[in-house]
Each structure stands twice: as structure tokens, then as C-alpha cells.
Amino acid sequence: MGKGGRALEVVERVSKVERAPSSKPPFTLGDLKRAIPPRCFKRSIPRSFSYLILDLANISLAVYSTKFFVYDGLLNWTMWTAYWVVTGCVATGVWVIAHECGHHAFSDYQWLDDTVGLVFHSLLLVPYFSWKYSHRRHHSNTGSVEKDEVFVPKVKEEFGGIGRYLQHPPGRLIQIIVTLTMGWPLYLIWNVSGRKYDRPASHFNTHSPIFADRERFFVFISDLALLAVASLLYKLYSAMGLAYLVNMYAIPLLIVNGFLVLITYLQHTHASLPHYDSREWDWLRGALATMDRDYGILNHVMHRITDTHVAHHLFSTMPHYHAAEATKAIKPILGNYYHMDKTPVPLALWREFRECVYVESENQDGVLWYNNQVQ
């Protein structure tokens, strides 16, 4: 909790939620691990593949169903919209499984995880190894305003530019639309919203400052895989036409990309969550500065990445199919250090864009909190 009357006034002005604890927790990572049944840490190749195969079967069924989209007018648009939404949501589940491969949570064999991850992330135009490395650093530096890799909030002293003039409902809507439609490619290509480096950073550049020297060859492999997928898409375009490619692939992919940004943003952005500078940051407190969210049935479609994210940050090699049980096991120990917000997602998204504009250290103590007061 903030200290002093002024700090409390800021909290109420920004959000009515109670701030999360920012002090060092009275438990260790080992305490949490001992509370989780050992079976939760076991990875099963048949079970992992079963989720992937089911997702691919559902996508195949959706693609096959488009053969019967022979109607005109509103009914035709309704059927295509259903196809786009269903395929986009299920393909997000495929993305999550490939993401687990990057965490070595798919199987006990790194080569198998990397093979599956490379294939299916590439099919979704994600540079598998490149993102695997930057995402690993996100997990190593979560909550740090200096070293985190994604959705790093601006500190008060850096806030300005065009963002200062978008702090009103129309401007907020523009920000949300741009973030959900362009946020993912902007991050991959130009590191928008990512960590600041001393030179331009990109997930497609083998010499990007994001990567260590030993990782650059695999960044190149990721680029080659994306070129192979691009050639397949070009062949599909040549054979079937642009409209077919857009309807069958591009629009569902936009939905996948939108969900990735939405999920990640809401997991790490909330008025109650602290951020830290180098004076206060440590790994456990950073990992705990995350928020579980409730997406209803989509929690299951997207393999629980939405409502078990706290456990995922604590134990990222744990398979998704054990995350709910693990979350239940550690919640009594976490106490107030566990965060779940069941606000409907559209309302939460609008609220977070309104309230979480920048962070500042109110007492110059290395703990930073969200604020939205623009001078």
C-alpha cells in the first residue's frame, strides 16, 4: 500500500482497486513449488499432442465448412464471420501451444519442442526462435521498467509526444484499435512497446541487440522458416486468388494477433500492479506482478493462458493442462500476492487504457505505480 495521504489520493484517482503488495513476500519460490502436486510438472507427449491435434482438426473442419458458404447477403456474411472468429480463436490456442514449446513445456525433449514450435509459430508468421529468446528475457525481467521486454510502461519523465494528446475517449479508442490490429507486427519489426536498446531492435534482424551471439544463427533459421511460409502463401494466392487468401488466412490471423496483444496487455497492465526499477526489482516480486483474467469459455479454447498466467510466470515449464490445478494449490500461500480480475474483458481493456497511462515512483523508493494525470 502507498504511504501517506497523497499516495492514497492518487490511488483513488486512478483506480478504486486496492494496490497489490509490493514488499518482499513472506514465502519463497520453493515454498510454492512444494505446495504443487509433483504430477503438475510432468510433461506428456501424447497429451500435449492431443491438444494440438484437436485444434488442428477443429481448424480443418472450419475450413472444410466454407465449401458450403454458397448463400448471398447477410447470411453469407454471418457464416464467414463465424468462420473468422472460430478459426481465429482456435488458432490462438495453436499459438499458445507453440509458445509452450518455447518454454520447454511441451515435452521432455528440447528438439521436439523446438521442431513443433518452429513449424506452428512459422505458420502463424511468428519468428519462433527470435520470439522465444525475447520472451525468455521477459520472463526473466517481468515488472522491471528497465529490462522487461514487452508492454514496458513509460515512466512519468518519459511520457509525452502524441500520447499526451490522446488521453480522451476518441483518442483512447484510436489507441486500442491501433494496438489490437498493428501492435503485434510493430513489436516484432520495430520493438514498439518493448525494452529500450541503444540501437534499433527487431526480431527479424540477426544482429539485433535483443539477441546474444549464440542465438543469432537460430534467428536466421526463424527468418528462413517465415520465408518458406511466405512462399506457400504466395502459391495459395496464385492458385486461389487474393480474396480466398484474405478470407481463409489473413482475417483469422488478424484475430490471432489481436488476441495475443489483448491477452498480454491485460496480464501485465492493471492499476493495482507495481513495477520496479533496479533499486527494488527482484525476480519473484516481478513474476508476481501479473494478473489472471477470465475470458469465459475462451479460457479453455486458449489453453488456460488467460486465467493461469500467475502460475505460468512462476513455473513456465509447466504444461498448460496442469496450470489450473497448480494455481489452486498455490493460491492459499500467495494470499494477497495472487491477482485475478474478473471484469468483462472489453470493460477492463477500456479501463486499463484510461487509467494506466504511465508509472511513477511516488516516494522515490524504486516502486512505481500507474497514474493517468496528464499535465
Coordinates of C-alpha atoms in Angstrom, one line a residue, residues 109-295:
Y109 CA 12.8 -33.3 -25.4
Q110 CA 14.1 -29.8 -26.4
W111 CA 14.5 -30.8 -30.1
L112 CA 10.8 -32.0 -30.3
D113 CA 9.6 -28.8 -28.6
D114 CA 11.7 -26.6 -31.0
T115 CA 10.5 -28.6 -34.0
V116 CA 6.8 -28.3 -33.2
G117 CA 7.2 -24.7 -32.1
L118 CA 9.1 -23.7 -35.2
V119 CA 6.5 -25.3 -37.6
F120 CA 3.4 -23.9 -36.0
H121 CA 4.7 -20.4 -35.0
S122 CA 6.0 -20.0 -38.5
L123 CA 2.6 -20.9 -40.0
L124 CA 1.2 -18.0 -37.9
L125 CA 4.1 -15.7 -39.1
V126 CA 5.9 -15.7 -35.8
P127 CA 9.7 -15.9 -35.8
Y128 CA 9.8 -18.8 -33.4
F129 CA 13.4 -18.7 -32.1
S130 CA 13.6 -14.9 -32.1
W131 CA 10.5 -14.5 -30.1
K132 CA 11.4 -17.5 -27.8
Y133 CA 14.6 -15.6 -26.8
S134 CA 13.0 -12.2 -26.2
H135 CA 10.1 -13.9 -24.4
R136 CA 12.5 -15.8 -22.1
R137 CA 14.0 -12.4 -21.2
H138 CA 10.5 -11.1 -20.5
H139 CA 10.1 -13.9 -18.0
S140 CA 13.5 -13.2 -16.5
N141 CA 12.7 -9.5 -16.0
T142 CA 9.0 -9.2 -15.6
G143 CA 7.9 -6.0 -13.8
S144 CA 11.2 -4.2 -14.4
V145 CA 10.9 -0.8 -16.1
E146 CA 14.4 -1.1 -17.3
K147 CA 14.8 -4.6 -18.5
D148 CA 11.4 -6.1 -19.2
E149 CA 10.8 -6.9 -22.9
V150 CA 7.1 -6.3 -23.6
F151 CA 4.5 -3.6 -22.7
V152 CA 7.1 -1.8 -20.7
P153 CA 5.2 1.2 -19.3
K154 CA 6.5 4.7 -19.7
V155 CA 7.8 6.4 -16.6
K156 CA 6.4 9.8 -15.9
E157 CA 9.5 11.6 -17.0
E158 CA 9.4 10.0 -20.5
F159 CA 5.7 10.3 -21.1
G160 CA 4.8 12.8 -23.8
G161 CA 4.6 13.1 -27.6
I162 CA 1.4 12.2 -29.3
G163 CA 0.3 10.1 -26.4
R164 CA -0.3 13.2 -24.3
Y165 CA -3.0 14.3 -26.8
L166 CA -4.8 11.0 -26.9
Q167 CA -6.0 10.9 -23.3
H168 CA -9.7 11.3 -24.1
P169 CA -12.4 8.8 -25.3
P170 CA -11.8 9.2 -29.0
G171 CA -8.0 9.1 -28.6
R172 CA -8.3 6.1 -26.3
L173 CA -10.4 4.3 -29.0
I174 CA -7.7 5.1 -31.6
Q175 CA -5.0 3.7 -29.3
I176 CA -7.0 0.5 -28.7
I177 CA -7.7 -0.1 -32.4
V178 CA -4.1 0.5 -33.4
T179 CA -2.8 -1.7 -30.6
L180 CA -5.0 -4.6 -31.4
T181 CA -4.5 -4.5 -35.1
M182 CA -0.9 -3.4 -35.5
G183 CA 0.6 -3.9 -32.1
W184 CA 2.0 -7.4 -32.7
P185 CA 3.8 -6.7 -36.1
L186 CA 5.0 -3.3 -34.8
Y187 CA 6.5 -5.1 -31.8
L188 CA 8.2 -7.8 -33.9
I189 CA 9.5 -5.5 -36.6
W190 CA 10.4 -2.3 -34.6
N191 CA 10.2 -3.4 -31.0
V192 CA 7.4 -0.9 -30.3
S193 CA 6.4 -1.0 -26.6
G194 CA 9.4 -3.2 -25.9
R195 CA 12.6 -2.6 -23.9
K196 CA 14.8 0.4 -24.9
Y197 CA 18.1 -0.5 -26.5
D198 CA 21.0 1.6 -27.6
R199 CA 20.2 0.9 -31.3
P200 CA 17.2 -0.2 -33.4
A201 CA 15.9 -3.6 -32.4
S202 CA 13.9 -6.1 -34.5
H203 CA 13.0 -9.8 -34.1
F204 CA 14.0 -10.3 -37.8
N205 CA 17.5 -8.9 -37.6
T206 CA 20.1 -11.4 -36.7
H207 CA 22.3 -8.6 -35.3
S208 CA 19.6 -7.0 -33.2
P209 CA 20.6 -6.1 -29.7
I210 CA 17.8 -8.3 -28.4
F211 CA 19.9 -11.4 -29.1
A212 CA 23.2 -12.8 -27.8
D213 CA 25.8 -14.0 -30.3
R214 CA 25.0 -17.7 -29.7
E215 CA 21.3 -17.1 -30.6
R216 CA 21.9 -15.3 -34.0
F217 CA 22.0 -18.5 -36.1
F218 CA 18.6 -19.6 -34.8
V219 CA 17.2 -16.1 -35.5
F220 CA 18.3 -16.8 -39.1
I221 CA 16.6 -20.1 -39.1
S222 CA 13.4 -18.4 -37.9
D223 CA 13.7 -16.0 -40.8
L224 CA 14.1 -18.8 -43.3
A225 CA 11.1 -20.6 -41.9
L226 CA 9.0 -17.5 -42.4
L227 CA 10.2 -17.1 -46.0
A228 CA 9.1 -20.7 -46.6
V229 CA 5.7 -20.0 -45.3
A230 CA 5.5 -16.8 -47.3
S231 CA 6.3 -18.8 -50.4
L232 CA 3.5 -21.2 -49.6
L233 CA 1.1 -18.3 -49.1
Y234 CA 2.1 -16.8 -52.4
K235 CA 1.4 -20.1 -54.1
L236 CA -2.0 -20.2 -52.4
Y237 CA -2.7 -16.7 -53.7
S238 CA -1.6 -17.6 -57.2
A239 CA -3.9 -20.6 -57.2
M240 CA -6.9 -19.3 -55.4
G241 CA -6.8 -15.5 -55.6
L242 CA -6.4 -12.7 -53.1
A243 CA -10.0 -12.9 -51.7
Y244 CA -9.5 -16.5 -50.9
L245 CA -6.2 -15.9 -49.1
V246 CA -7.7 -12.9 -47.1
N247 CA -10.8 -14.8 -46.1
M248 CA -9.3 -18.1 -45.2
Y249 CA -6.0 -17.0 -43.7
A250 CA -5.4 -13.3 -43.3
I251 CA -8.5 -12.3 -41.3
P252 CA -8.2 -15.2 -38.8
L253 CA -4.5 -14.3 -38.4
L254 CA -5.5 -10.7 -37.6
I255 CA -7.8 -12.1 -34.9
V256 CA -4.9 -14.3 -33.5
N257 CA -2.6 -11.3 -33.4
G258 CA -5.3 -9.2 -31.7
F259 CA -5.8 -11.8 -29.0
L260 CA -2.1 -12.1 -28.4
V261 CA -1.8 -8.4 -27.8
L262 CA -5.0 -8.2 -25.8
I263 CA -4.1 -11.1 -23.5
T264 CA -0.5 -10.0 -22.9
Y265 CA -1.5 -6.4 -22.3
L266 CA -4.2 -7.3 -19.7
Q267 CA -1.9 -9.8 -18.0
H268 CA 0.6 -7.0 -17.2
T269 CA -1.4 -3.9 -17.0
H270 CA -3.6 -3.1 -14.1
A271 CA -3.8 -0.1 -11.7
S272 CA -3.1 -2.4 -8.7
L273 CA 0.1 -3.9 -10.1
P274 CA 3.5 -2.4 -9.2
H275 CA 6.5 -2.0 -11.4
Y276 CA 10.1 -1.7 -10.1
D277 CA 13.3 0.0 -11.0
S278 CA 16.7 -1.6 -10.3
R279 CA 16.7 -0.4 -6.7
E280 CA 13.7 -2.7 -5.8
W281 CA 13.2 -5.2 -8.5
D282 CA 13.8 -8.9 -7.8
W283 CA 12.6 -11.9 -9.9
L284 CA 9.9 -13.2 -7.5
R285 CA 8.2 -9.8 -7.0
G286 CA 8.3 -9.2 -10.7
A287 CA 6.8 -12.5 -11.5
L288 CA 4.0 -11.9 -9.1
A289 CA 3.2 -8.5 -10.7
T290 CA 0.9 -10.3 -13.2
M291 CA -2.9 -10.6 -13.4
D292 CA -5.1 -13.6 -14.2
R293 CA -8.1 -12.7 -16.3
D294 CA -11.4 -14.5 -17.0
Y295 CA -12.3 -15.0 -20.7

